[in-house]
Short mmCIF file of C-alpha atoms and ligand atoms in Angstrom, two decimals:
data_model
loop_
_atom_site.label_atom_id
_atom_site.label_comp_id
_atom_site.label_asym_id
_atom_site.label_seq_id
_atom_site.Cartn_x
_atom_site.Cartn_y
_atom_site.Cartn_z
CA UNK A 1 6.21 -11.00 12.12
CA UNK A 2 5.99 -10.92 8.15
CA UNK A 3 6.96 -13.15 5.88
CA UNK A 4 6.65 -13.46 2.16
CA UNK A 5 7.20 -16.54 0.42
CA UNK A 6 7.63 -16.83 -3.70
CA UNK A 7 5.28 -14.35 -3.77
CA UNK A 8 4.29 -13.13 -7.44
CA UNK A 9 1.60 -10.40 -8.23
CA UNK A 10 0.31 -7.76 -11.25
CA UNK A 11 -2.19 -6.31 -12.03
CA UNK A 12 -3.95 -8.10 -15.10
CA UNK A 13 -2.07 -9.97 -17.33
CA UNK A 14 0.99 -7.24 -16.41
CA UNK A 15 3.51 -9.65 -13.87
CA UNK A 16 5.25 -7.03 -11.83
CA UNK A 17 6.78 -8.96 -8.70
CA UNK A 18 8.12 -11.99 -9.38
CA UNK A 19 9.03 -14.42 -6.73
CA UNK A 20 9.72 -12.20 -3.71
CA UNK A 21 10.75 -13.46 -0.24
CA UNK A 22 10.68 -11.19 2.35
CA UNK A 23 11.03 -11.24 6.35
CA UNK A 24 10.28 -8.63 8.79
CA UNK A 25 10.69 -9.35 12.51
CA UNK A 26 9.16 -7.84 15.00
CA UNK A 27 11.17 -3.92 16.42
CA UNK A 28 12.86 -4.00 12.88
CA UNK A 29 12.43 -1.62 10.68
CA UNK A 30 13.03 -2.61 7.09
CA UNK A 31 13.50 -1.09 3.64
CA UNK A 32 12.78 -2.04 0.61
CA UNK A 33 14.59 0.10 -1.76
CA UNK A 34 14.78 0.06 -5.45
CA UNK A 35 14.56 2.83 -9.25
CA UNK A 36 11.17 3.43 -10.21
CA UNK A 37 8.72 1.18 -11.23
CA UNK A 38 10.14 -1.59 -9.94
CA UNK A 39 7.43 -2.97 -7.66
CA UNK A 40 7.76 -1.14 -4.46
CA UNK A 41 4.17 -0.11 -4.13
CA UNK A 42 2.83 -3.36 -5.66
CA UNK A 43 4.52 -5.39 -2.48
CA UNK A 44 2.90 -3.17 0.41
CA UNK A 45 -0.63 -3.36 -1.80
CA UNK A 46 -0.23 -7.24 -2.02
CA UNK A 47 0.80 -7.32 1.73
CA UNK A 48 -2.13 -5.20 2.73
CA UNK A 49 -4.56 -7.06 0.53
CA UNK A 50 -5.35 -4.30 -1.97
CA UNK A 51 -3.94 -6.81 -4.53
CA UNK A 52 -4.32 -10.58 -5.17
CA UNK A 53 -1.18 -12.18 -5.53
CA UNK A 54 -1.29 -14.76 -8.38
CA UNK A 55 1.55 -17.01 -6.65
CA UNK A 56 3.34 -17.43 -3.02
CA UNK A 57 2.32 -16.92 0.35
CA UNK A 58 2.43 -13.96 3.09
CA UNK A 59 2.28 -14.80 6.70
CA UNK A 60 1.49 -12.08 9.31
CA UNK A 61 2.35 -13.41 13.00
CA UNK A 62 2.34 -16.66 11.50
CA UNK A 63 -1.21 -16.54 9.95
CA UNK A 64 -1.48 -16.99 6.14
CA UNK A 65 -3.41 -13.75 5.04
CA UNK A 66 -2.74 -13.66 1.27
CA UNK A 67 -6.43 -14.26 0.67
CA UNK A 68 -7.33 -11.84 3.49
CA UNK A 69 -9.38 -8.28 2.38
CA UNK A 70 -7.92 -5.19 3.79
CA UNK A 71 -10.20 -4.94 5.90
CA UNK A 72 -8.97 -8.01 7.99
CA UNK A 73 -5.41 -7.11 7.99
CA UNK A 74 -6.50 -3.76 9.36
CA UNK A 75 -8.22 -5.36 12.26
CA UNK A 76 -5.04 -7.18 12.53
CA UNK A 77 -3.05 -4.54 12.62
CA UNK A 78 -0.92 -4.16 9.26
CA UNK A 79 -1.34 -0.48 8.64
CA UNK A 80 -0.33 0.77 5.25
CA UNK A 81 -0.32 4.36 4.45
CA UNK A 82 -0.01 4.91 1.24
CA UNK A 83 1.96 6.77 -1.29
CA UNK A 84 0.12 9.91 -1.90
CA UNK A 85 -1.13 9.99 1.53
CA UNK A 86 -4.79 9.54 0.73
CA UNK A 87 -6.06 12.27 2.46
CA UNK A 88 -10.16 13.33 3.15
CA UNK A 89 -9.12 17.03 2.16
CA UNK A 90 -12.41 18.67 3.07
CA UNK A 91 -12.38 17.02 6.47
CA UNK A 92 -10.58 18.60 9.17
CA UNK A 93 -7.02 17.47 10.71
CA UNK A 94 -8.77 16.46 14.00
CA UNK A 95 -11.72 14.85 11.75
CA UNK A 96 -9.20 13.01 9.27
CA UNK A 97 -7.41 11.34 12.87
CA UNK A 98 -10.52 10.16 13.89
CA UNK A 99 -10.85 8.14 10.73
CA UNK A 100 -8.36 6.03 11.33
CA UNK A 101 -9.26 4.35 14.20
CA UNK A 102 -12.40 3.33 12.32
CA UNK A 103 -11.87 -0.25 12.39
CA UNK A 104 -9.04 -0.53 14.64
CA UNK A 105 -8.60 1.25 18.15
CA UNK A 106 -11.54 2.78 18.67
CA UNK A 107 -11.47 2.00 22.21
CA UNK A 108 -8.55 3.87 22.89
CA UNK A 109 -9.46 7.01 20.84
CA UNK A 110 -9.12 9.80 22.89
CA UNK A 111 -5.90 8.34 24.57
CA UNK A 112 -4.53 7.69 21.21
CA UNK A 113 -5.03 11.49 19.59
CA UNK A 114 -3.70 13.07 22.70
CA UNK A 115 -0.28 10.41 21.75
CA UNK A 116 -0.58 11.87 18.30
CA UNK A 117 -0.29 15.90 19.10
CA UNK A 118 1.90 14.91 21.03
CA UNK A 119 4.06 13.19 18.66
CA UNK A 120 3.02 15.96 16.21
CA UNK A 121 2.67 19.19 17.83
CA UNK A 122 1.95 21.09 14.24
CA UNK A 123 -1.20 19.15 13.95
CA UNK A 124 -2.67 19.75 17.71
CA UNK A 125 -2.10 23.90 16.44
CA UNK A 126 -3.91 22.46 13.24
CA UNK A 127 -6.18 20.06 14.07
CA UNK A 128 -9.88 22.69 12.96
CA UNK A 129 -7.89 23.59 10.17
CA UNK A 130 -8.96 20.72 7.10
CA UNK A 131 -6.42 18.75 5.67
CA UNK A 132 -6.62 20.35 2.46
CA UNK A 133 -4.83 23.92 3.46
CA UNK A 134 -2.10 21.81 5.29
CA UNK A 135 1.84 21.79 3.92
CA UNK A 136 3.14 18.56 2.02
CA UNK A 137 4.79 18.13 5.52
CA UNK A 138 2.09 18.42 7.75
CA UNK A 139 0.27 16.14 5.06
CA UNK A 140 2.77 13.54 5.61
CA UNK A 141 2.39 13.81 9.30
CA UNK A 142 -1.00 13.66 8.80
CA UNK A 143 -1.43 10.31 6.93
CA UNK A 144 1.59 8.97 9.29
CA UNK A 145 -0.71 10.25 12.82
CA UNK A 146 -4.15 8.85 10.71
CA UNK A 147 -2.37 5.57 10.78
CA UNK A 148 -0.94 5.33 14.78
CA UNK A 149 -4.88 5.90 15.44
CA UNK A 150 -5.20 2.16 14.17
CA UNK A 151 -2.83 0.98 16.54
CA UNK A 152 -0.32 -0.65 14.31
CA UNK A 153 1.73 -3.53 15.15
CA UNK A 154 3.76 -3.49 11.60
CA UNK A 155 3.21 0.26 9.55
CA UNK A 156 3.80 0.21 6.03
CA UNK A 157 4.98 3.55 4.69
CA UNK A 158 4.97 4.45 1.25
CA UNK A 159 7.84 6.85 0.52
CA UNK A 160 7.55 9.07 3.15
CA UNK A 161 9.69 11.46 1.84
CA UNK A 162 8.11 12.24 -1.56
CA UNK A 163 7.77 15.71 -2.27
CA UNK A 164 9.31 17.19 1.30
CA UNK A 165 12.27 19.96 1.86
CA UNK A 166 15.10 18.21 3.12
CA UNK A 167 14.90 19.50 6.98
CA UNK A 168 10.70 17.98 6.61
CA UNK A 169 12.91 14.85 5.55
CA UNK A 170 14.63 15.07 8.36
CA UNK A 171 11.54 15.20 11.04
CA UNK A 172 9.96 12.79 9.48
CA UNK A 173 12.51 9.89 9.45
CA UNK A 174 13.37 10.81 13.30
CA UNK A 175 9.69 10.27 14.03
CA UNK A 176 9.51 6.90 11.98
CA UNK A 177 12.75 5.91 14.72
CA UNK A 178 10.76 7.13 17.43
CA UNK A 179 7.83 5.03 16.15
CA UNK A 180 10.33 2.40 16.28
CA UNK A 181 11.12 2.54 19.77
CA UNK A 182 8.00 3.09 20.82
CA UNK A 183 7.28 -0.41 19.89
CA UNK A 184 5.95 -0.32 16.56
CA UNK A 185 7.70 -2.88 13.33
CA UNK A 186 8.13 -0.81 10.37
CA UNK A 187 8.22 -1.94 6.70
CA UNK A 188 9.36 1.21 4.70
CA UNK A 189 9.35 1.79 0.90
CA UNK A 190 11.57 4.80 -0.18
CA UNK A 191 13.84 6.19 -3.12
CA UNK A 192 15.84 8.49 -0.52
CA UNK A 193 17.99 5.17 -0.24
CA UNK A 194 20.89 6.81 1.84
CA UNK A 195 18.96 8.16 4.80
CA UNK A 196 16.39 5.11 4.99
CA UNK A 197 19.42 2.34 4.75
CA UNK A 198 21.01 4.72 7.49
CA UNK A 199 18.48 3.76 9.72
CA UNK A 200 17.27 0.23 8.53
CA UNK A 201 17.94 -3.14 10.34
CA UNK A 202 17.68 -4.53 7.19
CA UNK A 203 16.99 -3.57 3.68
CA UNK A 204 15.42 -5.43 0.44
CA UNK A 205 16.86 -4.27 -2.95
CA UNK A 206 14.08 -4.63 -5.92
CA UNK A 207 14.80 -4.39 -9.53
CA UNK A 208 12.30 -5.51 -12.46
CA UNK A 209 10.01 -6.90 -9.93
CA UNK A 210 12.87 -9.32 -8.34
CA UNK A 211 14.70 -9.18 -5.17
CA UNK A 212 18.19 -8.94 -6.46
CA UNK A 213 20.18 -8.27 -3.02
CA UNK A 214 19.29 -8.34 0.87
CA UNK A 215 21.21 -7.16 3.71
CA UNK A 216 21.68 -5.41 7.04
CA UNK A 217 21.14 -1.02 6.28
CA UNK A 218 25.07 -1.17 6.65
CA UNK A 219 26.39 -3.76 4.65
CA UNK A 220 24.05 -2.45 1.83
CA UNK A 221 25.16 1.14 1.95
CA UNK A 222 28.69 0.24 1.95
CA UNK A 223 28.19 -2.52 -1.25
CA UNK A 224 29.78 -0.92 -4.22
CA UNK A 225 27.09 -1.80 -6.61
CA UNK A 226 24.41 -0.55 -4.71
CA UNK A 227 26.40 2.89 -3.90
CA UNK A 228 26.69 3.24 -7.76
CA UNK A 229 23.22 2.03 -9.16
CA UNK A 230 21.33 3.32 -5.90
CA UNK A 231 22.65 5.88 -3.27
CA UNK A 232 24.82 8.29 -6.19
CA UNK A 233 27.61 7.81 -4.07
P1 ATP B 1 7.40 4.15 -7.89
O1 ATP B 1 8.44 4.61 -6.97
O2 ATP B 1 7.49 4.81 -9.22
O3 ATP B 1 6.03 4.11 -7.32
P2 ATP B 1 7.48 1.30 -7.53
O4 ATP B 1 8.72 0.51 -7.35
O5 ATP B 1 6.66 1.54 -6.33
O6 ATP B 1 7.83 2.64 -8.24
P3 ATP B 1 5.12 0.12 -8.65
O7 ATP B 1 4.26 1.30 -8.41
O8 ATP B 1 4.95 -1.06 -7.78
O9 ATP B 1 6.65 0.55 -8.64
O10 ATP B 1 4.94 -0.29 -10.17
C1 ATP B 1 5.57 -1.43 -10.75
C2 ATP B 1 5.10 -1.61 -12.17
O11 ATP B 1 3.70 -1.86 -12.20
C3 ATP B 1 5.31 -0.39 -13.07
O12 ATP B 1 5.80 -0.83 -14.31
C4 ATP B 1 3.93 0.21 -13.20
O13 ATP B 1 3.77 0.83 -14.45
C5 ATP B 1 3.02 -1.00 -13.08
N1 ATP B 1 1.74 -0.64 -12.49
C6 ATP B 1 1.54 0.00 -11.32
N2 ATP B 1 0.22 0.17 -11.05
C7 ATP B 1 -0.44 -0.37 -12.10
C8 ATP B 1 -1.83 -0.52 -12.44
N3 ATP B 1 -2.79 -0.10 -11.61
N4 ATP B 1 -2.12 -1.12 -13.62
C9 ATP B 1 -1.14 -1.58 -14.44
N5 ATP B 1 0.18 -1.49 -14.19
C10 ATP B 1 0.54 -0.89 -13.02
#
């Protein structure tokens, strides 16, 4: 469904990815794991067209969309929600899930938010309530429900888990399986290695802007380097 080929990006004359192949196939979910600063975020915001890349190719469903604006892979249904959440604070819950079926899904709007409370009870109880007086939780849910509004056929999260209690943690990585099976391809970005790799197909190690090892979730929390450098194990 995905594929990155060679692909290099920055930002200025600052290279941070450097020749990155990637695949994602369609009901995987994959991870792509890694310390800090090594280029997580800079993949998903070349993928999603918020950055240029300066050498390589992506392919969505087989179409070349590295020259693409975000707005196109939107309509085409890569949803990215970012790290941070990027929330419209002053808007309401209900308000914010509206948003997101702005370019993508509008059609099926009403259908779609009932599928969301459902999915997220808290923010049906919540959903006059603005986003702004909501938990880091809730937030999370939030951003995650703003994006299933698009309709997305592969859903780019950007560490999820940032900033949650580890029982939130716990919701939250259940729902991305349910996601899952519910049809959706997910591309995942996290530093809570353990638990992600636990329920990745298949998992992308980064380091210094390089993929330095690829494998299934198991084989790469049972490798000895990674349990060292990675999971604390
Ligand atoms: P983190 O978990 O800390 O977000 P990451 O693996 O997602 O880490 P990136 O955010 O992709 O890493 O950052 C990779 C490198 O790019 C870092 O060295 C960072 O300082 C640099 N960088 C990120 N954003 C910018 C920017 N807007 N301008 C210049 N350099 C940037």
């Amino acid at each position: 469904m995905l594929k990155i080929e060679n692909l290099s990006a920055g930002y200025g004359d600052v290279v941070v990815l450097r020749r990155i192949n990637l695949e994602v196939s369609e009901g995987q979910i994959v991870a792509l794991i890694g310390a800090n600063g090594a280029g997580k975020t800079t993949t998903l915001k070349t993928v999603s067209g918020l950055l240029r890349p300066s050498k390589g190719k992506i392919f969505f469903e087989g179409k070349p969309i590295h020259n693409w604006p975000s707005y196109r892979t939107v309509k085409a249904g890569l949803i990215h929600v970012p790290e941070g959440r990027n929330l419209f604070r002053q808007m309401t819950v209900q308000e914010n899930l509206e948003l997101g079926s702005f370019r993508r899904g509008r059609g099926a709007r009403n259908t779609n938010l009932e599928k969301v409370f459902n999915t997220f009870p808290k923010l049906r109880e919540r959903k006059d309530q603005t986003a702004g007086t909501l938990s880091g939780g809730e937030r999370q849910m939030l951003a995650i429900g703003r994006a299933l509004m698009s309709e997305p056929k592969l859903l780019m999260l950007d560490e999820p888990s940032l900033g949650l209690a580890p029982l939130i943690v716990r919701d939250i990585f259940h729902t991305i399986q349910n996601i899952r099976e519910e049809g959706t391809t997910i591309l995942i970005v996290e530093q809570n290695a353990v638990q992600t790799l636990k329920m990745a197909d298949y998992g992308y190690v980064l380091e210094n802007g390089e993929v330095v090892l690829s494998g299934s979730g198991e084989d790469l929390l049972e490798n000895e380097e990674i349990r060292t450098a990675y999971l604390g194990l």
